[in-house]
Amino acid sequence: MRVILQCCCLIIMLMVGIGIGISHAEKNMQAMQGTEGAPRAIQITPTAQGRIEIAVLGQTVETEHPASVANQEKMVAQVRQGTNLMAAMGNEVGAGIRQFTRELAAWMFRWAD
């Protein structure tokens, strides 16, 4: 029990450290280039009409209409027909790992309560 708690705390500390490190690195790169206060590499801004503006390296991309569920299923079917076996296996393994980590996190939070 104690080891699990220590591992969880260590992972959380590492994630926070990585986030802080990336932020400081970006600020220092902007200072070296003389572009302090410039927009970040990726900025996501929701608009009033339900759209989302995404600015990537200064180029703005705006979403218009989200895909409906039926359209999403149709697109997934088309993509699966065009992919090879290795890509499909990789996607399944990734989905399994993602599901396992979610269940593990849920179990740990239930255990902590």
mmCIF file of N, CA and C in Angstrom:
data_model
loop_
_atom_site.group_PDB
_atom_site.id
_atom_site.type_symbol
_atom_site.label_atom_id
_atom_site.label_comp_id
_atom_site.label_asym_id
_atom_site.label_seq_id
_atom_site.Cartn_x
_atom_site.Cartn_y
_atom_site.Cartn_z
ATOM 1 N N MET A 1 0.829 -1.193 0.000
ATOM 2 C CA MET A 1 0.000 0.000 0.000
ATOM 3 C C MET A 1 0.872 1.255 0.000
ATOM 4 N N ARG A 2 1.873 1.238 0.867
ATOM 5 C CA ARG A 2 2.729 2.407 0.967
ATOM 6 C C ARG A 2 3.529 2.604 -0.325
ATOM 7 N N VAL A 3 3.964 1.498 -0.912
ATOM 8 C CA VAL A 3 4.750 1.577 -2.142
ATOM 9 C C VAL A 3 3.898 2.138 -3.279
ATOM 10 N N ILE A 4 2.645 1.705 -3.371
ATOM 11 C CA ILE A 4 1.751 2.214 -4.417
ATOM 12 C C ILE A 4 1.544 3.710 -4.250
ATOM 13 N N LEU A 5 1.334 4.157 -3.029
ATOM 14 C CA LEU A 5 1.146 5.578 -2.762
ATOM 15 C C LEU A 5 2.402 6.371 -3.124
ATOM 16 N N GLN A 6 3.573 5.831 -2.793
ATOM 17 C CA GLN A 6 4.815 6.521 -3.127
ATOM 18 C C GLN A 6 5.013 6.591 -4.642
ATOM 19 N N CYS A 7 4.697 5.506 -5.349
ATOM 20 C CA CYS A 7 4.824 5.507 -6.811
ATOM 21 C C CYS A 7 3.879 6.524 -7.443
ATOM 22 N N CYS A 8 2.655 6.571 -6.940
ATOM 23 C CA CYS A 8 1.685 7.541 -7.466
ATOM 24 C C CYS A 8 2.165 8.967 -7.232
ATOM 25 N N CYS A 9 2.666 9.238 -6.052
ATOM 26 C CA CYS A 9 3.180 10.585 -5.753
ATOM 27 C C CYS A 9 4.369 10.917 -6.645
ATOM 28 N N LEU A 10 5.246 9.948 -6.872
ATOM 29 C CA LEU A 10 6.394 10.172 -7.736
ATOM 30 C C LEU A 10 5.959 10.485 -9.163
ATOM 31 N N ILE A 11 4.991 9.734 -9.677
ATOM 32 C CA ILE A 11 4.502 9.974 -11.039
ATOM 33 C C ILE A 11 3.865 11.354 -11.150
ATOM 34 N N ILE A 12 3.077 11.734 -10.150
ATOM 35 C CA ILE A 12 2.449 13.061 -10.161
ATOM 36 C C ILE A 12 3.507 14.151 -10.135
ATOM 37 N N MET A 13 4.528 13.982 -9.291
ATOM 38 C CA MET A 13 5.603 14.981 -9.224
ATOM 39 C C MET A 13 6.341 15.084 -10.556
ATOM 40 N N LEU A 14 6.580 13.949 -11.202
ATOM 41 C CA LEU A 14 7.268 13.973 -12.489
ATOM 42 C C LEU A 14 6.432 14.677 -13.554
ATOM 43 N N MET A 15 5.117 14.419 -13.581
ATOM 44 C CA MET A 15 4.253 15.068 -14.565
ATOM 45 C C MET A 15 4.210 16.585 -14.348
ATOM 46 N N VAL A 16 4.107 17.001 -13.107
ATOM 47 C CA VAL A 16 4.103 18.439 -12.810
ATOM 48 C C VAL A 16 5.442 19.051 -13.215
ATOM 49 N N GLY A 17 6.524 18.349 -12.937
ATOM 50 C CA GLY A 17 7.857 18.835 -13.316
ATOM 51 C C GLY A 17 8.018 18.970 -14.815
ATOM 52 N N ILE A 18 7.482 18.007 -15.556
ATOM 53 C CA ILE A 18 7.556 18.073 -17.013
ATOM 54 C C ILE A 18 6.774 19.280 -17.523
ATOM 55 N N GLY A 19 5.581 19.498 -16.973
ATOM 56 C CA GLY A 19 4.777 20.656 -17.389
ATOM 57 C C GLY A 19 5.474 21.973 -17.105
ATOM 58 N N ILE A 20 6.047 22.088 -15.922
ATOM 59 C CA ILE A 20 6.769 23.318 -15.563
ATOM 60 C C ILE A 20 7.990 23.488 -16.452
ATOM 61 N N GLY A 21 8.701 22.391 -16.714
ATOM 62 C CA GLY A 21 9.900 22.463 -17.552
ATOM 63 C C GLY A 21 9.587 22.902 -18.970
ATOM 64 N N ILE A 22 8.513 22.383 -19.542
ATOM 65 C CA ILE A 22 8.140 22.779 -20.905
ATOM 66 C C ILE A 22 7.768 24.257 -20.942
ATOM 67 N N SER A 23 7.047 24.715 -19.926
ATOM 68 C CA SER A 23 6.659 26.124 -19.876
ATOM 69 C C SER A 23 7.886 27.033 -19.784
ATOM 70 N N HIS A 24 8.820 26.677 -18.905
ATOM 71 C CA HIS A 24 10.038 27.485 -18.769
ATOM 72 C C HIS A 24 10.877 27.447 -20.045
ATOM 73 N N ALA A 25 10.954 26.280 -20.687
ATOM 74 C CA ALA A 25 11.733 26.180 -21.915
ATOM 75 C C ALA A 25 11.148 27.072 -23.000
ATOM 76 N N GLU A 26 9.813 27.092 -23.117
ATOM 77 C CA GLU A 26 9.201 27.930 -24.133
ATOM 78 C C GLU A 26 9.422 29.415 -23.845
ATOM 79 N N LYS A 27 9.313 29.792 -22.561
ATOM 80 C CA LYS A 27 9.570 31.200 -22.206
ATOM 81 C C LYS A 27 11.012 31.582 -22.511
ATOM 82 N N ASN A 28 11.963 30.697 -22.205
ATOM 83 C CA ASN A 28 13.369 31.008 -22.467
ATOM 84 C C ASN A 28 13.666 31.060 -23.962
ATOM 85 N N MET A 29 13.026 30.200 -24.750
ATOM 86 C CA MET A 29 13.229 30.253 -26.202
ATOM 87 C C MET A 29 12.695 31.566 -26.758
ATOM 88 N N GLN A 30 11.542 32.018 -26.253
ATOM 89 C CA GLN A 30 10.998 33.303 -26.708
ATOM 90 C C GLN A 30 11.918 34.443 -26.300
ATOM 91 N N ALA A 31 12.511 34.355 -25.106
ATOM 92 C CA ALA A 31 13.424 35.407 -24.659
ATOM 93 C C ALA A 31 14.674 35.438 -25.534
ATOM 94 N N MET A 32 15.191 34.269 -25.906
ATOM 95 C CA MET A 32 16.387 34.221 -26.750
ATOM 96 C C MET A 32 16.104 34.750 -28.146
ATOM 97 N N GLN A 33 14.893 34.511 -28.651
ATOM 98 C CA GLN A 33 14.531 34.965 -29.988
ATOM 99 C C GLN A 33 14.049 36.416 -29.987
ATOM 100 N N GLY A 34 13.817 36.967 -28.803
ATOM 101 C CA GLY A 34 13.332 38.341 -28.715
ATOM 102 C C GLY A 34 11.858 38.467 -29.016
ATOM 103 N N THR A 35 11.094 37.420 -28.776
ATOM 104 C CA THR A 35 9.660 37.449 -29.069
ATOM 105 C C THR A 35 8.835 37.255 -27.808
ATOM 106 N N GLU A 36 9.232 37.898 -26.704
ATOM 107 C CA GLU A 36 8.467 37.756 -25.473
ATOM 108 C C GLU A 36 7.057 38.279 -25.673
ATOM 109 N N GLY A 37 6.106 37.583 -25.104
ATOM 110 C CA GLY A 37 4.718 38.000 -25.202
ATOM 111 C C GLY A 37 4.040 37.542 -26.486
ATOM 112 N N ALA A 38 4.776 36.860 -27.335
ATOM 113 C CA ALA A 38 4.177 36.351 -28.572
ATOM 114 C C ALA A 38 3.237 35.199 -28.234
ATOM 115 N N PRO A 39 2.290 34.917 -29.089
ATOM 116 C CA PRO A 39 1.390 33.798 -28.812
ATOM 117 C C PRO A 39 2.155 32.486 -28.745
ATOM 118 N N ARG A 40 1.616 31.578 -27.976
ATOM 119 C CA ARG A 40 2.246 30.269 -27.807
ATOM 120 C C ARG A 40 2.156 29.469 -29.095
ATOM 121 N N ALA A 41 2.834 28.344 -29.129
ATOM 122 C CA ALA A 41 2.857 27.510 -30.331
ATOM 123 C C ALA A 41 1.459 27.007 -30.678
ATOM 124 N N ILE A 42 0.697 26.599 -29.669
ATOM 125 C CA ILE A 42 -0.667 26.114 -29.899
ATOM 126 C C ILE A 42 -1.593 26.829 -28.926
ATOM 127 N N GLN A 43 -2.595 27.518 -29.435
ATOM 128 C CA GLN A 43 -3.589 28.179 -28.602
ATOM 129 C C GLN A 43 -4.976 27.733 -29.042
ATOM 130 N N ILE A 44 -5.792 27.303 -28.076
ATOM 131 C CA ILE A 44 -7.151 26.861 -28.355
ATOM 132 C C ILE A 44 -8.110 27.835 -27.695
ATOM 133 N N THR A 45 -9.020 28.427 -28.489
ATOM 134 C CA THR A 45 -9.936 29.440 -27.990
ATOM 135 C C THR A 45 -11.357 29.112 -28.425
ATOM 136 N N PRO A 46 -12.286 28.873 -27.469
ATOM 137 C CA PRO A 46 -13.681 28.669 -27.869
ATOM 138 C C PRO A 46 -14.320 30.014 -28.226
ATOM 139 N N THR A 47 -15.197 30.003 -29.241
ATOM 140 C CA THR A 47 -15.886 31.224 -29.636
ATOM 141 C C THR A 47 -17.342 31.147 -29.190
ATOM 142 N N ALA A 48 -18.060 32.256 -29.353
ATOM 143 C CA ALA A 48 -19.438 32.353 -28.868
ATOM 144 C C ALA A 48 -20.406 31.504 -29.689
ATOM 145 N N GLN A 49 -20.106 31.233 -30.942
ATOM 146 C CA GLN A 49 -21.026 30.491 -31.798
ATOM 147 C C GLN A 49 -20.882 28.971 -31.647
ATOM 148 N N GLY A 50 -20.139 28.512 -30.672
ATOM 149 C CA GLY A 50 -19.952 27.085 -30.482
ATOM 150 C C GLY A 50 -18.808 26.527 -31.298
ATOM 151 N N ARG A 51 -18.045 27.381 -31.901
ATOM 152 C CA ARG A 51 -16.892 26.948 -32.686
ATOM 153 C C ARG A 51 -15.642 27.018 -31.825
ATOM 154 N N ILE A 52 -14.596 26.418 -32.311
ATOM 155 C CA ILE A 52 -13.319 26.446 -31.605
ATOM 156 C C ILE A 52 -12.261 26.950 -32.571
ATOM 157 N N GLU A 53 -11.507 27.961 -32.134
ATOM 158 C CA GLU A 53 -10.395 28.465 -32.938
ATOM 159 C C GLU A 53 -9.115 27.836 -32.406
ATOM 160 N N ILE A 54 -8.312 27.306 -33.309
ATOM 161 C CA ILE A 54 -7.042 26.705 -32.938
ATOM 162 C C ILE A 54 -5.961 27.434 -33.713
ATOM 163 N N ALA A 55 -5.019 28.036 -32.998
ATOM 164 C CA ALA A 55 -3.907 28.727 -33.631
ATOM 165 C C ALA A 55 -2.657 27.863 -33.468
ATOM 166 N N VAL A 56 -2.118 27.399 -34.588
ATOM 167 C CA VAL A 56 -0.925 26.567 -34.587
ATOM 168 C C VAL A 56 0.168 27.331 -35.307
ATOM 169 N N LEU A 57 1.180 27.714 -34.553
ATOM 170 C CA LEU A 57 2.311 28.464 -35.091
ATOM 171 C C LEU A 57 1.854 29.690 -35.880
ATOM 172 N N GLY A 58 0.870 30.393 -35.353
ATOM 173 C CA GLY A 58 0.398 31.631 -35.941
ATOM 174 C C GLY A 58 -0.679 31.476 -36.995
ATOM 175 N N GLN A 59 -0.946 30.266 -37.473
ATOM 176 C CA GLN A 59 -1.995 30.055 -38.464
ATOM 177 C C GLN A 59 -3.264 29.620 -37.741
ATOM 178 N N THR A 60 -4.374 30.322 -37.994
ATOM 179 C CA THR A 60 -5.627 30.054 -37.303
ATOM 180 C C THR A 60 -6.482 29.086 -38.103
ATOM 181 N N VAL A 61 -6.968 28.082 -37.393
ATOM 182 C CA VAL A 61 -7.874 27.092 -37.977
ATOM 183 C C VAL A 61 -9.143 27.146 -37.148
ATOM 184 N N GLU A 62 -10.302 27.145 -37.785
ATOM 185 C CA GLU A 62 -11.566 27.253 -37.059
ATOM 186 C C GLU A 62 -12.466 26.084 -37.434
ATOM 187 N N THR A 63 -13.023 25.423 -36.441
ATOM 188 C CA THR A 63 -13.939 24.321 -36.713
ATOM 189 C C THR A 63 -15.306 24.882 -37.051
ATOM 190 N N GLU A 64 -16.062 24.149 -37.846
ATOM 191 C CA GLU A 64 -17.377 24.629 -38.226
ATOM 192 C C GLU A 64 -18.483 23.809 -37.603
ATOM 193 N N HIS A 65 -18.603 22.558 -37.969
ATOM 194 C CA HIS A 65 -19.680 21.733 -37.451
ATOM 195 C C HIS A 65 -19.095 20.416 -36.970
ATOM 196 N N PRO A 66 -19.422 20.016 -35.756
ATOM 197 C CA PRO A 66 -18.928 18.708 -35.314
ATOM 198 C C PRO A 66 -19.631 17.594 -36.088
ATOM 199 N N ALA A 67 -18.944 16.496 -36.247
ATOM 200 C CA ALA A 67 -19.518 15.371 -36.987
ATOM 201 C C ALA A 67 -20.573 14.677 -36.138
ATOM 202 N N SER A 68 -21.649 14.245 -36.772
ATOM 203 C CA SER A 68 -22.691 13.521 -36.059
ATOM 204 C C SER A 68 -22.203 12.113 -35.745
ATOM 205 N N VAL A 69 -22.881 11.434 -34.827
ATOM 206 C CA VAL A 69 -22.471 10.096 -34.419
ATOM 207 C C VAL A 69 -22.550 9.131 -35.591
ATOM 208 N N ALA A 70 -23.611 9.220 -36.391
ATOM 209 C CA ALA A 70 -23.746 8.330 -37.547
ATOM 210 C C ALA A 70 -22.627 8.580 -38.548
ATOM 211 N N ASN A 71 -22.291 9.838 -38.742
ATOM 212 C CA ASN A 71 -21.214 10.177 -39.663
ATOM 213 C C ASN A 71 -19.871 9.686 -39.122
ATOM 214 N N GLN A 72 -19.665 9.766 -37.816
ATOM 215 C CA GLN A 72 -18.423 9.282 -37.220
ATOM 216 C C GLN A 72 -18.279 7.782 -37.424
ATOM 217 N N GLU A 73 -19.369 7.033 -37.217
ATOM 218 C CA GLU A 73 -19.312 5.583 -37.406
ATOM 219 C C GLU A 73 -19.019 5.236 -38.859
ATOM 220 N N LYS A 74 -19.600 5.989 -39.777
ATOM 221 C CA LYS A 74 -19.363 5.759 -41.196
ATOM 222 C C LYS A 74 -17.898 6.032 -41.540
ATOM 223 N N MET A 75 -17.342 7.099 -40.984
ATOM 224 C CA MET A 75 -15.942 7.437 -41.232
ATOM 225 C C MET A 75 -15.016 6.380 -40.652
ATOM 226 N N VAL A 76 -15.336 5.877 -39.445
ATOM 227 C CA VAL A 76 -14.520 4.834 -38.831
ATOM 228 C C VAL A 76 -14.534 3.577 -39.679
ATOM 229 N N ALA A 77 -15.698 3.224 -40.217
ATOM 230 C CA ALA A 77 -15.801 2.046 -41.076
ATOM 231 C C ALA A 77 -14.956 2.223 -42.339
ATOM 232 N N GLN A 78 -14.960 3.408 -42.921
ATOM 233 C CA GLN A 78 -14.165 3.656 -44.114
ATOM 234 C C GLN A 78 -12.680 3.579 -43.808
ATOM 235 N N VAL A 79 -12.285 4.112 -42.665
ATOM 236 C CA VAL A 79 -10.877 4.089 -42.293
ATOM 237 C C VAL A 79 -10.425 2.652 -42.040
ATOM 238 N N ARG A 80 -11.254 1.865 -41.380
ATOM 239 C CA ARG A 80 -10.878 0.480 -41.083
ATOM 240 C C ARG A 80 -10.748 -0.348 -42.351
ATOM 241 N N GLN A 81 -11.531 -0.055 -43.356
ATOM 242 C CA GLN A 81 -11.418 -0.783 -44.612
ATOM 243 C C GLN A 81 -10.104 -0.474 -45.306
ATOM 244 N N GLY A 82 -9.605 0.724 -45.130
ATOM 245 C CA GLY A 82 -8.389 1.134 -45.820
ATOM 246 C C GLY A 82 -7.112 0.892 -45.042
ATOM 247 N N THR A 83 -7.196 0.379 -43.811
ATOM 248 C CA THR A 83 -5.984 0.183 -43.027
ATOM 249 C C THR A 83 -5.511 -1.258 -43.118
ATOM 250 N N ASN A 84 -4.263 -1.455 -42.781
ATOM 251 C CA ASN A 84 -3.725 -2.804 -42.811
ATOM 252 C C ASN A 84 -3.867 -3.459 -41.432
ATOM 253 N N LEU A 85 -3.515 -4.709 -41.368
ATOM 254 C CA LEU A 85 -3.686 -5.497 -40.149
ATOM 255 C C LEU A 85 -2.829 -4.962 -39.010
ATOM 256 N N MET A 86 -1.594 -4.585 -39.285
ATOM 257 C CA MET A 86 -0.702 -4.095 -38.225
ATOM 258 C C MET A 86 -1.235 -2.807 -37.609
ATOM 259 N N ALA A 87 -1.757 -1.904 -38.430
ATOM 260 C CA ALA A 87 -2.304 -0.661 -37.908
ATOM 261 C C ALA A 87 -3.524 -0.941 -37.045
ATOM 262 N N ALA A 88 -4.374 -1.868 -37.485
ATOM 263 C CA ALA A 88 -5.559 -2.210 -36.702
ATOM 264 C C ALA A 88 -5.161 -2.836 -35.374
ATOM 265 N N MET A 89 -4.161 -3.720 -35.392
ATOM 266 C CA MET A 89 -3.692 -4.328 -34.139
ATOM 267 C C MET A 89 -3.105 -3.274 -33.207
ATOM 268 N N GLY A 90 -2.346 -2.338 -33.749
ATOM 269 C CA GLY A 90 -1.779 -1.265 -32.940
ATOM 270 C C GLY A 90 -2.856 -0.414 -32.305
ATOM 271 N N ASN A 91 -3.900 -0.110 -33.070
ATOM 272 C CA ASN A 91 -5.006 0.673 -32.524
ATOM 273 C C ASN A 91 -5.716 -0.080 -31.407
ATOM 274 N N GLU A 92 -5.912 -1.387 -31.585
ATOM 275 C CA GLU A 92 -6.576 -2.192 -30.555
ATOM 276 C C GLU A 92 -5.729 -2.274 -29.289
ATOM 277 N N VAL A 93 -4.425 -2.459 -29.448
ATOM 278 C CA VAL A 93 -3.535 -2.507 -28.285
ATOM 279 C C VAL A 93 -3.562 -1.164 -27.562
ATOM 280 N N GLY A 94 -3.503 -0.072 -28.310
ATOM 281 C CA GLY A 94 -3.564 1.249 -27.698
ATOM 282 C C GLY A 94 -4.855 1.475 -26.945
ATOM 283 N N ALA A 95 -5.969 1.048 -27.532
ATOM 284 C CA ALA A 95 -7.263 1.200 -26.864
ATOM 285 C C ALA A 95 -7.312 0.351 -25.603
ATOM 286 N N GLY A 96 -6.734 -0.849 -25.648
ATOM 287 C CA GLY A 96 -6.699 -1.702 -24.458
ATOM 288 C C GLY A 96 -5.870 -1.104 -23.349
ATOM 289 N N ILE A 97 -4.712 -0.549 -23.688
ATOM 290 C CA ILE A 97 -3.853 0.084 -22.676
ATOM 291 C C ILE A 97 -4.555 1.294 -22.083
ATOM 292 N N ARG A 98 -5.209 2.081 -22.931
ATOM 293 C CA ARG A 98 -5.928 3.262 -22.442
ATOM 294 C C ARG A 98 -7.049 2.854 -21.487
ATOM 295 N N GLN A 99 -7.802 1.821 -21.832
ATOM 296 C CA GLN A 99 -8.886 1.340 -20.969
ATOM 297 C C GLN A 99 -8.328 0.805 -19.649
ATOM 298 N N PHE A 100 -7.212 0.068 -19.716
ATOM 299 C CA PHE A 100 -6.603 -0.476 -18.499
ATOM 300 C C PHE A 100 -6.150 0.635 -17.562
ATOM 301 N N THR A 101 -5.504 1.674 -18.102
ATOM 302 C CA THR A 101 -5.037 2.751 -17.239
ATOM 303 C C THR A 101 -6.202 3.522 -16.631
ATOM 304 N N ARG A 102 -7.286 3.681 -17.385
ATOM 305 C CA ARG A 102 -8.464 4.350 -16.825
ATOM 306 C C ARG A 102 -9.057 3.534 -15.682
ATOM 307 N N GLU A 103 -9.165 2.208 -15.872
ATOM 308 C CA GLU A 103 -9.704 1.364 -14.814
ATOM 309 C C GLU A 103 -8.779 1.340 -13.604
ATOM 310 N N LEU A 104 -7.465 1.336 -13.839
ATOM 311 C CA LEU A 104 -6.502 1.363 -12.741
ATOM 312 C C LEU A 104 -6.614 2.663 -11.954
ATOM 313 N N ALA A 105 -6.737 3.785 -12.666
ATOM 314 C CA ALA A 105 -6.877 5.073 -11.984
ATOM 315 C C ALA A 105 -8.184 5.122 -11.191
ATOM 316 N N ALA A 106 -9.271 4.605 -11.778
ATOM 317 C CA ALA A 106 -10.552 4.585 -11.062
ATOM 318 C C ALA A 106 -10.448 3.722 -9.812
ATOM 319 N N TRP A 107 -9.780 2.580 -9.918
ATOM 320 C CA TRP A 107 -9.605 1.709 -8.754
ATOM 321 C C TRP A 107 -8.779 2.401 -7.674
ATOM 322 N N MET A 108 -7.721 3.103 -8.084
ATOM 323 C CA MET A 108 -6.866 3.777 -7.104
ATOM 324 C C MET A 108 -7.624 4.894 -6.405
ATOM 325 N N PHE A 109 -8.447 5.645 -7.142
ATOM 326 C CA PHE A 109 -9.205 6.715 -6.514
ATOM 327 C C PHE A 109 -10.288 6.179 -5.600
ATOM 328 N N ARG A 110 -10.897 5.051 -5.986
ATOM 329 C CA ARG A 110 -11.891 4.427 -5.088
ATOM 330 C C ARG A 110 -11.191 3.939 -3.835
ATOM 331 N N TRP A 111 -9.994 3.393 -3.982
ATOM 332 C CA TRP A 111 -9.234 2.879 -2.846
ATOM 333 C C TRP A 111 -8.834 4.022 -1.905
ATOM 334 N N ALA A 112 -8.522 5.187 -2.471
ATOM 335 C CA ALA A 112 -8.096 6.331 -1.659
ATOM 336 C C ALA A 112 -9.262 6.889 -0.827
ATOM 337 N N ASP A 113 -10.486 6.758 -1.326
ATOM 338 C CA ASP A 113 -11.639 7.268 -0.572
ATOM 339 C C ASP A 113 -11.917 6.330 0.545
#
